[in-house]
PDB file of C-alpha atoms and ligand atoms in Angstrom:
ATOM      1  CA  UNK A   7    -214.059   9.667 -73.378  1.00  0.00           C
ATOM      2  CA  UNK A   8    -215.402   6.671 -73.732  1.00  0.00           C
ATOM      3  CA  UNK A   9    -216.100   6.645 -77.310  1.00  0.00           C
ATOM      4  CA  UNK A  10    -212.732   7.894 -77.800  1.00  0.00           C
ATOM      5  CA  UNK A  11    -211.262   5.195 -76.357  1.00  0.00           C
ATOM      6  CA  UNK A  12    -213.235   2.501 -78.337  1.00  0.00           C
ATOM      7  CA  UNK A  13    -212.494   4.542 -81.297  1.00  0.00           C
ATOM      8  CA  UNK A  14    -209.119   2.789 -80.781  1.00  0.00           C
ATOM      9  CA  UNK A  15    -209.594  -0.483 -81.250  1.00  0.00           C
ATOM     10  CA  UNK A  16    -211.557   0.384 -83.965  1.00  0.00           C
ATOM     11  CA  UNK A  17    -208.467   2.035 -85.874  1.00  0.00           C
ATOM     12  CA  UNK A  18    -206.412  -0.802 -84.728  1.00  0.00           C
ATOM     13  CA  UNK A  19    -209.018  -3.003 -86.282  1.00  0.00           C
ATOM     14  CA  UNK A  20    -208.369  -1.586 -89.721  1.00  0.00           C
ATOM     15  CA  UNK A  21    -204.770  -1.401 -88.856  1.00  0.00           C
ATOM     16  CA  UNK A  22    -204.507  -4.800 -88.090  1.00  0.00           C
ATOM     17  CA  UNK A  23    -206.409  -5.609 -91.925  1.00  0.00           C
ATOM     18  CA  UNK A  24    -204.784  -2.647 -94.059  1.00  0.00           C
ATOM     19  CA  UNK A  25    -201.253  -3.924 -92.722  1.00  0.00           C
ATOM     20  CA  UNK A  26    -201.606  -7.698 -93.436  1.00  0.00           C
ATOM     21  CA  UNK A  27    -203.079  -6.700 -97.102  1.00  0.00           C
ATOM     22  CA  UNK A  28    -200.690  -5.167 -98.136  1.00  0.00           C
ATOM     23  CA  UNK A  29    -198.057  -7.949 -96.491  1.00  0.00           C
ATOM     24  CA  UNK A  30    -199.082 -11.093 -95.006  1.00  0.00           C
ATOM     25  CA  UNK A  31    -196.089 -11.606 -92.921  1.00  0.00           C
ATOM     26  CA  UNK A  32    -195.302  -8.482 -91.589  1.00  0.00           C
ATOM     27  CA  UNK A  33    -196.847  -9.443 -87.668  1.00  0.00           C
ATOM     28  CA  UNK A  34    -195.355 -12.760 -88.202  1.00  0.00           C
ATOM     29  CA  UNK A  35    -191.375 -11.489 -89.801  1.00  0.00           C
ATOM     30  CA  UNK A  36    -191.362  -8.749 -86.678  1.00  0.00           C
ATOM     31  CA  UNK A  37    -192.419 -11.080 -84.135  1.00  0.00           C
ATOM     32  CA  UNK A  38    -189.035 -12.726 -84.654  1.00  0.00           C
ATOM     33  CA  UNK A  39    -187.706  -9.684 -83.564  1.00  0.00           C
ATOM     34  CA  UNK A  40    -186.077  -5.638 -84.217  1.00  0.00           C
ATOM     35  CA  UNK A  41    -182.876  -4.540 -85.016  1.00  0.00           C
ATOM     36  CA  UNK A  42    -183.799  -1.260 -86.230  1.00  0.00           C
ATOM     37  CA  UNK A  43    -180.975   0.744 -87.547  1.00  0.00           C
ATOM     38  CA  UNK A  44    -182.297   3.866 -85.390  1.00  0.00           C
ATOM     39  CA  UNK A  45    -181.991   5.196 -82.122  1.00  0.00           C
ATOM     40  CA  UNK A  46    -184.918   8.466 -81.737  1.00  0.00           C
ATOM     41  CA  UNK A  47    -184.116  10.962 -78.909  1.00  0.00           C
ATOM     42  CA  UNK A  48    -187.573  13.343 -79.763  1.00  0.00           C
ATOM     43  CA  UNK A  49    -190.024  15.512 -77.537  1.00  0.00           C
ATOM     44  CA  UNK A  50    -193.347  14.032 -76.084  1.00  0.00           C
ATOM     45  CA  UNK A  51    -195.240  16.807 -78.157  1.00  0.00           C
ATOM     46  CA  UNK A  52    -198.066  14.533 -79.651  1.00  0.00           C
ATOM     47  CA  UNK A  53    -196.993  16.382 -83.073  1.00  0.00           C
ATOM     48  CA  UNK A  54    -194.115  15.080 -83.566  1.00  0.00           C
ATOM     49  CA  UNK A  55    -194.818  11.391 -84.228  1.00  0.00           C
ATOM     50  CA  UNK A  56    -191.161   9.691 -84.637  1.00  0.00           C
ATOM     51  CA  UNK A  57    -192.269   7.187 -87.654  1.00  0.00           C
ATOM     52  CA  UNK A  58    -194.874  10.066 -88.562  1.00  0.00           C
ATOM     53  CA  UNK A  59    -193.202  12.690 -90.130  1.00  0.00           C
ATOM     54  CA  UNK A  60    -189.679   9.650 -91.573  1.00  0.00           C
ATOM     55  CA  UNK A  61    -191.709   7.245 -92.821  1.00  0.00           C
ATOM     56  CA  UNK A  62    -190.341   5.043 -90.778  1.00  0.00           C
ATOM     57  CA  UNK A  63    -191.807   1.311 -90.973  1.00  0.00           C
ATOM     58  CA  UNK A  64    -192.047  -0.726 -87.110  1.00  0.00           C
ATOM     59  CA  UNK A  65    -189.412  -2.499 -86.225  1.00  0.00           C
ATOM     60  CA  UNK A  66    -186.799   0.442 -87.992  1.00  0.00           C
ATOM     61  CA  UNK A  67    -186.308   2.992 -84.581  1.00  0.00           C
ATOM     62  CA  UNK A  68    -186.077   2.509 -81.532  1.00  0.00           C
ATOM     63  CA  UNK A  69    -187.510   5.150 -79.517  1.00  0.00           C
ATOM     64  CA  UNK A  70    -187.421   7.853 -76.884  1.00  0.00           C
ATOM     65  CA  UNK A  71    -189.404  10.850 -75.669  1.00  0.00           C
ATOM     66  CA  UNK A  72    -190.120  13.402 -72.763  1.00  0.00           C
ATOM     67  CA  UNK A  73    -190.597  16.753 -72.194  1.00  0.00           C
ATOM     68  CA  UNK A  74    -188.612  18.715 -75.022  1.00  0.00           C
ATOM     69  CA  UNK A  75    -186.387  15.852 -75.786  1.00  0.00           C
ATOM     70  CA  UNK A  76    -183.419  16.386 -72.978  1.00  0.00           C
ATOM     71  CA  UNK A  77    -180.315  13.643 -72.362  1.00  0.00           C
ATOM     72  CA  UNK A  78    -179.804  14.252 -68.496  1.00  0.00           C
ATOM     73  CA  UNK A  79    -177.166  12.354 -67.351  1.00  0.00           C
ATOM     74  CA  UNK A  80    -178.932  11.073 -64.289  1.00  0.00           C
ATOM     75  CA  UNK A  81    -181.831   9.861 -66.320  1.00  0.00           C
ATOM     76  CA  UNK A  82    -181.975   6.183 -65.895  1.00  0.00           C
ATOM     77  CA  UNK A  83    -184.571   5.940 -68.607  1.00  0.00           C
ATOM     78  CA  UNK A  84    -182.731   7.590 -70.985  1.00  0.00           C
ATOM     79  CA  UNK A  85    -179.627   5.649 -69.864  1.00  0.00           C
ATOM     80  CA  UNK A  86    -181.070   1.853 -70.386  1.00  0.00           C
ATOM     81  CA  UNK A  87    -182.855   3.283 -73.618  1.00  0.00           C
ATOM     82  CA  UNK A  88    -179.211   4.208 -74.668  1.00  0.00           C
ATOM     83  CA  UNK A  89    -176.925   1.663 -73.444  1.00  0.00           C
ATOM     84  CA  UNK A  90    -180.065  -0.996 -74.769  1.00  0.00           C
ATOM     85  CA  UNK A  91    -179.924   0.440 -78.445  1.00  0.00           C
ATOM     86  CA  UNK A  92    -175.922   1.141 -78.808  1.00  0.00           C
ATOM     87  CA  UNK A  93    -175.108  -1.849 -77.322  1.00  0.00           C
ATOM     88  CA  UNK A  94    -177.967  -4.322 -77.637  1.00  0.00           C
ATOM     89  CA  UNK A  95    -180.090  -3.347 -80.767  1.00  0.00           C
ATOM     90  CA  UNK A  96    -175.793  -1.682 -82.361  1.00  0.00           C
ATOM     91  CA  UNK A  97    -178.164   1.250 -83.819  1.00  0.00           C
ATOM     92  CA  UNK A  98    -175.682   3.318 -86.559  1.00  0.00           C
ATOM     93  CA  UNK A  99    -177.541   6.490 -86.005  1.00  0.00           C
ATOM     94  CA  UNK A 100    -178.566   8.508 -82.592  1.00  0.00           C
ATOM     95  CA  UNK A 101    -181.083  11.342 -83.339  1.00  0.00           C
ATOM     96  CA  UNK A 102    -182.236  13.878 -81.398  1.00  0.00           C
ATOM     97  CA  UNK A 103    -184.470  15.694 -82.323  1.00  0.00           C
ATOM     98  CA  UNK A 104    -186.375  18.850 -80.984  1.00  0.00           C
ATOM     99  CA  UNK A 105    -188.893  20.909 -82.898  1.00  0.00           C
ATOM    100  CA  UNK A 106    -190.021  24.558 -83.215  1.00  0.00           C
ATOM    101  CA  UNK A 107    -192.501  25.781 -80.550  1.00  0.00           C
ATOM    102  CA  UNK A 108    -191.680  24.032 -78.503  1.00  0.00           C
ATOM    103  CA  UNK A 109    -194.101  24.139 -74.995  1.00  0.00           C
ATOM    104  CA  UNK A 110    -190.989  22.854 -72.485  1.00  0.00           C
ATOM    105  CA  UNK A 111    -188.651  25.550 -74.029  1.00  0.00           C
ATOM    106  CA  UNK A 112    -190.493  27.943 -74.387  1.00  0.00           C
ATOM    107  CA  UNK A 113    -191.838  27.664 -70.698  1.00  0.00           C
ATOM    108  CA  UNK A 114    -188.346  27.472 -69.975  1.00  0.00           C
ATOM    109  CA  UNK A 115    -187.362  30.841 -71.124  1.00  0.00           C
ATOM    110  CA  UNK A 116    -189.386  32.184 -68.665  1.00  0.00           C
ATOM    111  CA  UNK A 117    -190.354  32.470 -64.896  1.00  0.00           C
ATOM    112  CA  UNK A 118    -193.631  31.354 -64.979  1.00  0.00           C
ATOM    113  CA  UNK A 119    -194.238  28.080 -61.875  1.00  0.00           C
ATOM    114  CA  UNK A 120    -196.128  25.422 -63.756  1.00  0.00           C
ATOM    115  CA  UNK A 121    -194.849  22.488 -61.325  1.00  0.00           C
ATOM    116  CA  UNK A 122    -192.556  19.194 -61.128  1.00  0.00           C
ATOM    117  CA  UNK A 123    -191.861  19.852 -64.334  1.00  0.00           C
ATOM    118  CA  UNK A 124    -189.923  22.867 -63.657  1.00  0.00           C
ATOM    119  CA  UNK A 125    -187.336  20.924 -61.918  1.00  0.00           C
ATOM    120  CA  UNK A 126    -187.142  19.065 -65.297  1.00  0.00           C
ATOM    121  CA  UNK A 127    -187.040  22.433 -67.455  1.00  0.00           C
ATOM    122  CA  UNK A 128    -184.099  23.823 -65.104  1.00  0.00           C
ATOM    123  CA  UNK A 129    -181.819  21.508 -67.443  1.00  0.00           C
ATOM    124  CA  UNK A 130    -183.483  24.373 -70.389  1.00  0.00           C
ATOM    125  CA  UNK A 131    -182.046  27.238 -68.517  1.00  0.00           C
ATOM    126  CA  UNK A 132    -179.017  25.500 -67.888  1.00  0.00           C
ATOM    127  CA  UNK A 133    -178.817  25.473 -71.710  1.00  0.00           C
ATOM    128  CA  UNK A 134    -180.108  28.821 -72.067  1.00  0.00           C
ATOM    129  CA  UNK A 135    -177.774  30.401 -69.132  1.00  0.00           C
ATOM    130  CA  UNK A 136    -174.887  28.931 -71.278  1.00  0.00           C
ATOM    131  CA  UNK A 137    -175.815  30.869 -74.718  1.00  0.00           C
ATOM    132  CA  UNK A 138    -177.641  33.710 -73.016  1.00  0.00           C
ATOM    133  CA  UNK A 139    -175.632  36.017 -75.005  1.00  0.00           C
ATOM    134  CA  UNK A 140    -176.216  34.695 -78.771  1.00  0.00           C
ATOM    135  CA  UNK A 141    -179.906  34.630 -77.732  1.00  0.00           C
ATOM    136  CA  UNK A 142    -180.529  37.626 -76.014  1.00  0.00           C
ATOM    137  CA  UNK A 143    -178.733  38.877 -79.230  1.00  0.00           C
ATOM    138  CA  UNK A 144    -181.789  38.078 -81.299  1.00  0.00           C
ATOM    139  CA  UNK A 145    -184.249  41.047 -80.488  1.00  0.00           C
ATOM    140  CA  UNK A 146    -187.199  38.713 -82.421  1.00  0.00           C
ATOM    141  CA  UNK A 147    -189.434  36.684 -80.070  1.00  0.00           C
ATOM    142  CA  UNK A 148    -189.858  33.947 -82.295  1.00  0.00           C
ATOM    143  CA  UNK A 149    -186.436  33.808 -83.967  1.00  0.00           C
ATOM    144  CA  UNK A 150    -184.804  33.807 -80.396  1.00  0.00           C
ATOM    145  CA  UNK A 151    -187.069  31.008 -79.383  1.00  0.00           C
ATOM    146  CA  UNK A 152    -187.073  29.243 -82.639  1.00  0.00           C
ATOM    147  CA  UNK A 153    -183.025  29.631 -81.919  1.00  0.00           C
ATOM    148  CA  UNK A 154    -183.461  28.258 -78.937  1.00  0.00           C
ATOM    149  CA  UNK A 155    -184.873  24.874 -79.605  1.00  0.00           C
ATOM    150  CA  UNK A 156    -181.440  24.673 -81.891  1.00  0.00           C
ATOM    151  CA  UNK A 157    -179.694  25.243 -79.279  1.00  0.00           C
ATOM    152  CA  UNK A 158    -181.317  22.570 -76.870  1.00  0.00           C
ATOM    153  CA  UNK A 159    -180.932  20.099 -79.301  1.00  0.00           C
ATOM    154  CA  UNK A 160    -177.691  20.714 -80.024  1.00  0.00           C
ATOM    155  CA  UNK A 161    -176.322  20.866 -75.950  1.00  0.00           C
ATOM    156  CA  UNK A 162    -178.188  16.967 -76.105  1.00  0.00           C
ATOM    157  CA  UNK A 163    -176.318  16.082 -78.895  1.00  0.00           C
ATOM    158  CA  UNK A 164    -173.389  16.857 -76.881  1.00  0.00           C
ATOM    159  CA  UNK A 165    -174.636  15.356 -73.525  1.00  0.00           C
ATOM    160  CA  UNK A 166    -174.766  12.183 -75.672  1.00  0.00           C
ATOM    161  CA  UNK A 167    -171.160  12.215 -76.558  1.00  0.00           C
ATOM    162  CA  UNK A 168    -170.607  13.101 -72.753  1.00  0.00           C
ATOM    163  CA  UNK A 169    -171.863   9.396 -71.676  1.00  0.00           C
ATOM    164  CA  UNK A 170    -169.578   6.775 -71.246  1.00  0.00           C
ATOM    165  CA  UNK A 171    -172.133   4.903 -73.082  1.00  0.00           C
ATOM    166  CA  UNK A 172    -171.523   6.414 -76.186  1.00  0.00           C
ATOM    167  CA  UNK A 173    -167.760   7.229 -75.548  1.00  0.00           C
ATOM    168  CA  UNK A 174    -166.580   3.427 -75.593  1.00  0.00           C
ATOM    169  CA  UNK A 175    -168.560   2.282 -79.006  1.00  0.00           C
ATOM    170  CA  UNK A 176    -166.314   4.927 -80.649  1.00  0.00           C
ATOM    171  CA  UNK A 177    -163.320   3.667 -78.920  1.00  0.00           C
ATOM    172  CA  UNK A 178    -165.065  -0.028 -79.874  1.00  0.00           C
ATOM    173  CA  UNK A 179    -164.378   1.378 -83.212  1.00  0.00           C
ATOM    174  CA  UNK A 180    -168.148   1.277 -84.243  1.00  0.00           C
ATOM    175  CA  UNK A 181    -170.222   3.533 -86.294  1.00  0.00           C
ATOM    176  CA  UNK A 182    -172.139   5.472 -84.832  1.00  0.00           C
ATOM    177  CA  UNK A 183    -172.945   8.947 -85.518  1.00  0.00           C
ATOM    178  CA  UNK A 184    -174.863  11.651 -83.135  1.00  0.00           C
ATOM    179  CA  UNK A 185    -177.645  13.716 -84.471  1.00  0.00           C
ATOM    180  CA  UNK A 186    -179.255  16.773 -83.741  1.00  0.00           C
ATOM    181  CA  UNK A 187    -182.797  17.783 -86.075  1.00  0.00           C
ATOM    182  CA  UNK A 188    -185.462  19.619 -85.970  1.00  0.00           C
ATOM    183  CA  UNK A 189    -188.705  19.139 -87.041  1.00  0.00           C
ATOM    184  CA  UNK A 190    -190.880  22.445 -88.356  1.00  0.00           C
ATOM    185  CA  UNK A 191    -193.997  21.821 -87.062  1.00  0.00           C
ATOM    186  CA  UNK A 192    -195.650  24.368 -89.348  1.00  0.00           C
ATOM    187  CA  UNK A 193    -194.513  23.232 -92.687  1.00  0.00           C
ATOM    188  CA  UNK A 194    -193.499  18.867 -91.612  1.00  0.00           C
ATOM    189  CA  UNK A 195    -190.229  19.211 -92.493  1.00  0.00           C
ATOM    190  CA  UNK A 196    -187.461  18.274 -90.629  1.00  0.00           C
ATOM    191  CA  UNK A 197    -184.177  20.119 -90.592  1.00  0.00           C
ATOM    192  CA  UNK A 198    -180.446  18.980 -90.395  1.00  0.00           C
ATOM    193  CA  UNK A 199    -178.972  21.265 -87.849  1.00  0.00           C
ATOM    194  CA  UNK A 200    -175.165  19.431 -89.274  1.00  0.00           C
ATOM    195  CA  UNK A 201    -173.848  18.756 -86.000  1.00  0.00           C
ATOM    196  CA  UNK A 202    -173.082  15.221 -86.431  1.00  0.00           C
ATOM    197  CA  UNK A 203    -170.439  14.249 -83.693  1.00  0.00           C
ATOM    198  CA  UNK A 204    -168.365  10.776 -84.977  1.00  0.00           C
ATOM    199  CA  UNK A 205    -166.581  10.932 -82.447  1.00  0.00           C
ATOM    200  CA  UNK A 206    -165.077  12.096 -79.529  1.00  0.00           C
ATOM    201  CA  UNK A 207    -162.872  14.073 -81.188  1.00  0.00           C
ATOM    202  CA  UNK A 208    -164.702  17.071 -80.555  1.00  0.00           C
ATOM    203  CA  UNK A 209    -165.482  17.349 -77.170  1.00  0.00           C
ATOM    204  CA  UNK A 210    -163.132  19.387 -74.363  1.00  0.00           C
ATOM    205  CA  UNK A 211    -160.518  17.015 -73.102  1.00  0.00           C
ATOM    206  CA  UNK A 212    -161.808  17.147 -69.724  1.00  0.00           C
ATOM    207  CA  UNK A 213    -164.748  15.007 -71.429  1.00  0.00           C
ATOM    208  CA  UNK A 214    -162.930  12.271 -72.763  1.00  0.00           C
ATOM    209  CA  UNK A 215    -163.243   9.838 -70.388  1.00  0.00           C
ATOM    210  CA  UNK A 216    -160.505   7.010 -69.644  1.00  0.00           C
ATOM    211  CA  UNK A 217    -160.933   4.288 -71.428  1.00  0.00           C
ATOM    212  CA  UNK A 218    -158.989   2.351 -69.096  1.00  0.00           C
ATOM    213  CA  UNK A 219    -161.927   0.240 -67.609  1.00  0.00           C
ATOM    214  CA  UNK A 220    -162.773  -1.170 -70.659  1.00  0.00           C
ATOM    215  CA  UNK A 221    -159.862  -2.799 -71.540  1.00  0.00           C
ATOM    216  CA  UNK A 222    -160.047  -5.016 -68.341  1.00  0.00           C
TER     217      UNK A 222
HETATM  218 CO1   CO B 305    -191.756  19.881 -77.178  1.00  0.00          CO
END
């Protein structure tokens, strides 16, 4: 669709002009570097743009997005983003943000084969297995889906705190909060799931790594 493609550049020119009108130094300042206080791990869904829904400007949020906002501990891309955000950019908040109506989460509840993505969604099925009892006690399918979205976010918050990256930051007395949020695509509101973790105390002992490595 060439027309749509051209539209991108039209929009971009207008955005540059509007931005400069509000702040002539905007690009000059941003070009100096970034010190975002937030790392956002969200879904790739086109309806959930991190900066727009939180009113954050360019430079304020470091963003990683994948299908169903997953923290998969063998995902080199996620680990690299997390490491850079925590250890180089020194972010204070890591936010996992899911959203109701998430196609990835809903698909993971069923058995339809979609393609390569089935292997990614398998991680979400594991979350279902852990919470199967709670989920299947919810008769209304929409409510069950919504709860599954929430439980998936909570599981990713725990998965973040299991990483050596986050644990070492805490051990080094860094202020680092890991939050779980859900975005409601029906009304635009963000909901805090109140599962913020700020140290490893809540984790089962077998997830806590010994610190001899970083003290060397
Ligand atoms: Co989604």
